[in-house]
Amino acid sequence: MEASHAISHCPSAYVVDGDTIRCGPERLRLLGIDAPEIERCPRWRVCAPGDGQASKRSLIAALRLGPIRYDPITTDRYGRTVAVVWAGRVNLSCRQLEKGQAIYKPNWDNAGIIARDCQT
């Protein structure tokens, strides 16, 4: 299911984990990345390695870089909006990758947007 492409603003963003933020009632999943789980990884999944709490803290710090805007790309199987999200001029997927707080997932990168923007 494709979402419409219109840049939206998020005046009150809340970090759920290292790759998901809440913008009001909407959950936004950062495009093209997977961050470590905050709780332990379910047996049926292959999870990103690392410290989920550190990844969440990294994303919280990134939200301070400027106003939050997002471009919805699609919707995932959990009903979250998958989006390119920026804090000011910083692409949050790229920042999480640069800080080592997420891994790049080519299969989750619709149209190679994150590969292009982040130079992965």
PDB file of C-alpha atoms in Angstrom:
ATOM      1  CA  MET A   1       0.000   0.000   0.000  1.00  0.00           C
ATOM      2  CA  GLU A   2       1.658   3.225  -1.145  1.00  0.00           C
ATOM      3  CA  ALA A   3       1.293   6.375   0.906  1.00  0.00           C
ATOM      4  CA  SER A   4       0.933   9.773  -0.701  1.00  0.00           C
ATOM      5  CA  HIS A   5       4.150  11.752  -1.047  1.00  0.00           C
ATOM      6  CA  ALA A   6       3.664  14.985   0.834  1.00  0.00           C
ATOM      7  CA  ILE A   7       6.181  16.295   3.329  1.00  0.00           C
ATOM      8  CA  SER A   8       4.530  16.497   6.731  1.00  0.00           C
ATOM      9  CA  HIS A   9       5.697  18.278   9.855  1.00  0.00           C
ATOM     10  CA  CYS A  10       5.820  16.689  13.289  1.00  0.00           C
ATOM     11  CA  PRO A  11       5.662  19.308  16.041  1.00  0.00           C
ATOM     12  CA  SER A  12       5.863  16.741  18.866  1.00  0.00           C
ATOM     13  CA  ALA A  13       7.941  13.666  18.024  1.00  0.00           C
ATOM     14  CA  TYR A  14       8.434  10.897  20.585  1.00  0.00           C
ATOM     15  CA  VAL A  15      11.043   8.131  20.158  1.00  0.00           C
ATOM     16  CA  VAL A  16       9.680   4.592  20.501  1.00  0.00           C
ATOM     17  CA  ASP A  17      12.952   2.809  19.717  1.00  0.00           C
ATOM     18  CA  GLY A  18      15.995   3.189  17.458  1.00  0.00           C
ATOM     19  CA  ASP A  19      14.024   3.071  14.210  1.00  0.00           C
ATOM     20  CA  THR A  20      10.499   4.217  15.152  1.00  0.00           C
ATOM     21  CA  ILE A  21       9.096   7.531  16.309  1.00  0.00           C
ATOM     22  CA  ARG A  22       5.596   8.617  17.167  1.00  0.00           C
ATOM     23  CA  CYS A  23       4.230  11.793  15.636  1.00  0.00           C
ATOM     24  CA  GLY A  24       0.947  12.408  17.414  1.00  0.00           C
ATOM     25  CA  PRO A  25      -1.090   9.232  16.891  1.00  0.00           C
ATOM     26  CA  GLU A  26       0.994   8.121  13.901  1.00  0.00           C
ATOM     27  CA  ARG A  27       3.886   5.679  14.234  1.00  0.00           C
ATOM     28  CA  LEU A  28       6.707   6.389  11.786  1.00  0.00           C
ATOM     29  CA  ARG A  29       9.197   3.637  10.904  1.00  0.00           C
ATOM     30  CA  LEU A  30      12.464   4.985   9.498  1.00  0.00           C
ATOM     31  CA  LEU A  31      12.958   3.805   5.921  1.00  0.00           C
ATOM     32  CA  GLY A  32      15.710   1.313   5.054  1.00  0.00           C
ATOM     33  CA  ILE A  33      17.139   0.555   8.495  1.00  0.00           C
ATOM     34  CA  ASP A  34      16.737  -1.880  11.363  1.00  0.00           C
ATOM     35  CA  ALA A  35      17.804  -0.976  14.894  1.00  0.00           C
ATOM     36  CA  PRO A  36      18.440  -3.367  17.786  1.00  0.00           C
ATOM     37  CA  GLU A  37      15.419  -4.385  19.834  1.00  0.00           C
ATOM     38  CA  ILE A  38      14.886  -2.707  23.204  1.00  0.00           C
ATOM     39  CA  GLU A  39      13.661  -5.967  24.693  1.00  0.00           C
ATOM     40  CA  ARG A  40      15.236  -9.242  23.662  1.00  0.00           C
ATOM     41  CA  CYS A  41      14.853 -10.504  20.121  1.00  0.00           C
ATOM     42  CA  PRO A  42      11.965 -12.936  19.531  1.00  0.00           C
ATOM     43  CA  ARG A  43      13.191 -16.418  18.552  1.00  0.00           C
ATOM     44  CA  TRP A  44      11.376 -16.308  15.205  1.00  0.00           C
ATOM     45  CA  ARG A  45      13.205 -13.135  14.081  1.00  0.00           C
ATOM     46  CA  VAL A  46      16.703 -12.209  13.034  1.00  0.00           C
ATOM     47  CA  CYS A  47      17.297  -8.920  14.833  1.00  0.00           C
ATOM     48  CA  ALA A  48      19.844  -6.181  14.324  1.00  0.00           C
ATOM     49  CA  PRO A  49      22.858  -6.553  16.630  1.00  0.00           C
ATOM     50  CA  GLY A  50      23.635  -3.991  19.303  1.00  0.00           C
ATOM     51  CA  ASP A  51      22.203  -2.178  22.285  1.00  0.00           C
ATOM     52  CA  GLY A  52      18.567  -1.201  21.809  1.00  0.00           C
ATOM     53  CA  GLN A  53      18.669   1.391  24.590  1.00  0.00           C
ATOM     54  CA  ALA A  54      21.761   3.062  23.089  1.00  0.00           C
ATOM     55  CA  SER A  55      20.065   3.124  19.683  1.00  0.00           C
ATOM     56  CA  LYS A  56      16.979   4.755  21.205  1.00  0.00           C
ATOM     57  CA  ARG A  57      19.142   7.357  23.008  1.00  0.00           C
ATOM     58  CA  SER A  58      20.909   8.128  19.723  1.00  0.00           C
ATOM     59  CA  LEU A  59      17.590   8.807  17.996  1.00  0.00           C
ATOM     60  CA  ILE A  60      16.378  10.940  20.938  1.00  0.00           C
ATOM     61  CA  ALA A  61      19.545  13.061  20.608  1.00  0.00           C
ATOM     62  CA  ALA A  62      19.025  13.357  16.839  1.00  0.00           C
ATOM     63  CA  LEU A  63      15.551  14.848  17.298  1.00  0.00           C
ATOM     64  CA  ARG A  64      17.239  17.911  18.813  1.00  0.00           C
ATOM     65  CA  LEU A  65      18.950  18.712  15.481  1.00  0.00           C
ATOM     66  CA  GLY A  66      15.966  20.641  14.139  1.00  0.00           C
ATOM     67  CA  PRO A  67      12.278  20.571  13.233  1.00  0.00           C
ATOM     68  CA  ILE A  68      10.987  17.070  12.423  1.00  0.00           C
ATOM     69  CA  ARG A  69       9.617  16.511   8.918  1.00  0.00           C
ATOM     70  CA  TYR A  70       8.767  13.291   7.125  1.00  0.00           C
ATOM     71  CA  ASP A  71       7.933  11.977   3.678  1.00  0.00           C
ATOM     72  CA  PRO A  72       5.632   8.926   3.907  1.00  0.00           C
ATOM     73  CA  ILE A  73       6.730   6.190   1.495  1.00  0.00           C
ATOM     74  CA  THR A  74       4.576   3.155   2.315  1.00  0.00           C
ATOM     75  CA  THR A  75       2.898   1.293   5.181  1.00  0.00           C
ATOM     76  CA  ASP A  76       4.431  -1.771   6.833  1.00  0.00           C
ATOM     77  CA  ARG A  77       2.707  -4.974   7.923  1.00  0.00           C
ATOM     78  CA  TYR A  78       2.187  -3.523  11.422  1.00  0.00           C
ATOM     79  CA  GLY A  79       0.305  -0.500  10.066  1.00  0.00           C
ATOM     80  CA  ARG A  80       3.163   1.927  10.666  1.00  0.00           C
ATOM     81  CA  THR A  81       3.930   4.614   8.120  1.00  0.00           C
ATOM     82  CA  VAL A  82       7.374   3.930   6.664  1.00  0.00           C
ATOM     83  CA  ALA A  83       8.969   7.283   5.965  1.00  0.00           C
ATOM     84  CA  VAL A  84      12.073   9.283   5.266  1.00  0.00           C
ATOM     85  CA  VAL A  85      12.355  11.413   8.422  1.00  0.00           C
ATOM     86  CA  TRP A  86      14.527  14.480   8.929  1.00  0.00           C
ATOM     87  CA  ALA A  87      15.510  16.545  11.958  1.00  0.00           C
ATOM     88  CA  GLY A  88      16.373  19.861  10.371  1.00  0.00           C
ATOM     89  CA  ARG A  89      18.463  18.869   7.329  1.00  0.00           C
ATOM     90  CA  VAL A  90      19.620  15.533   8.816  1.00  0.00           C
ATOM     91  CA  ASN A  91      18.148  12.288   7.454  1.00  0.00           C
ATOM     92  CA  LEU A  92      17.530  10.232  10.614  1.00  0.00           C
ATOM     93  CA  SER A  93      18.037   6.861   8.870  1.00  0.00           C
ATOM     94  CA  CYS A  94      21.457   8.066   7.687  1.00  0.00           C
ATOM     95  CA  ARG A  95      22.353   9.382  11.136  1.00  0.00           C
ATOM     96  CA  GLN A  96      21.461   6.108  12.853  1.00  0.00           C
ATOM     97  CA  LEU A  97      23.629   4.255  10.308  1.00  0.00           C
ATOM     98  CA  GLU A  98      26.539   6.708  10.712  1.00  0.00           C
ATOM     99  CA  LYS A  99      26.404   6.369  14.501  1.00  0.00           C
ATOM    100  CA  GLY A 100      26.410   2.552  14.263  1.00  0.00           C
ATOM    101  CA  GLN A 101      22.972   2.392  15.892  1.00  0.00           C
ATOM    102  CA  ALA A 102      21.197   0.562  13.044  1.00  0.00           C
ATOM    103  CA  ILE A 103      21.957  -1.634  10.070  1.00  0.00           C
ATOM    104  CA  TYR A 104      21.042  -0.951   6.457  1.00  0.00           C
ATOM    105  CA  LYS A 105      18.321  -3.228   5.044  1.00  0.00           C
ATOM    106  CA  PRO A 106      18.315  -3.010   1.223  1.00  0.00           C
ATOM    107  CA  ASN A 107      15.029  -4.949   1.012  1.00  0.00           C
ATOM    108  CA  TRP A 108      13.371  -2.305   3.198  1.00  0.00           C
ATOM    109  CA  ASP A 109      14.734   0.635   1.159  1.00  0.00           C
ATOM    110  CA  ASN A 110      11.966   1.442  -1.320  1.00  0.00           C
ATOM    111  CA  ALA A 111      13.472   2.808  -4.557  1.00  0.00           C
ATOM    112  CA  GLY A 112      16.950   2.904  -2.969  1.00  0.00           C
ATOM    113  CA  ILE A 113      16.205   6.247  -1.315  1.00  0.00           C
ATOM    114  CA  ILE A 114      18.345   5.617   1.766  1.00  0.00           C
ATOM    115  CA  ALA A 115      21.222   4.118  -0.262  1.00  0.00           C
ATOM    116  CA  ARG A 116      21.248   7.297  -2.361  1.00  0.00           C
ATOM    117  CA  ASP A 117      20.790   9.779   0.505  1.00  0.00           C
ATOM    118  CA  CYS A 118      23.215   8.075   2.892  1.00  0.00           C
ATOM    119  CA  GLN A 119      25.764   6.900   0.337  1.00  0.00           C
ATOM    120  CA  THR A 120      25.609   3.356   1.813  1.00  0.00           C
TER     121      THR A 120
END
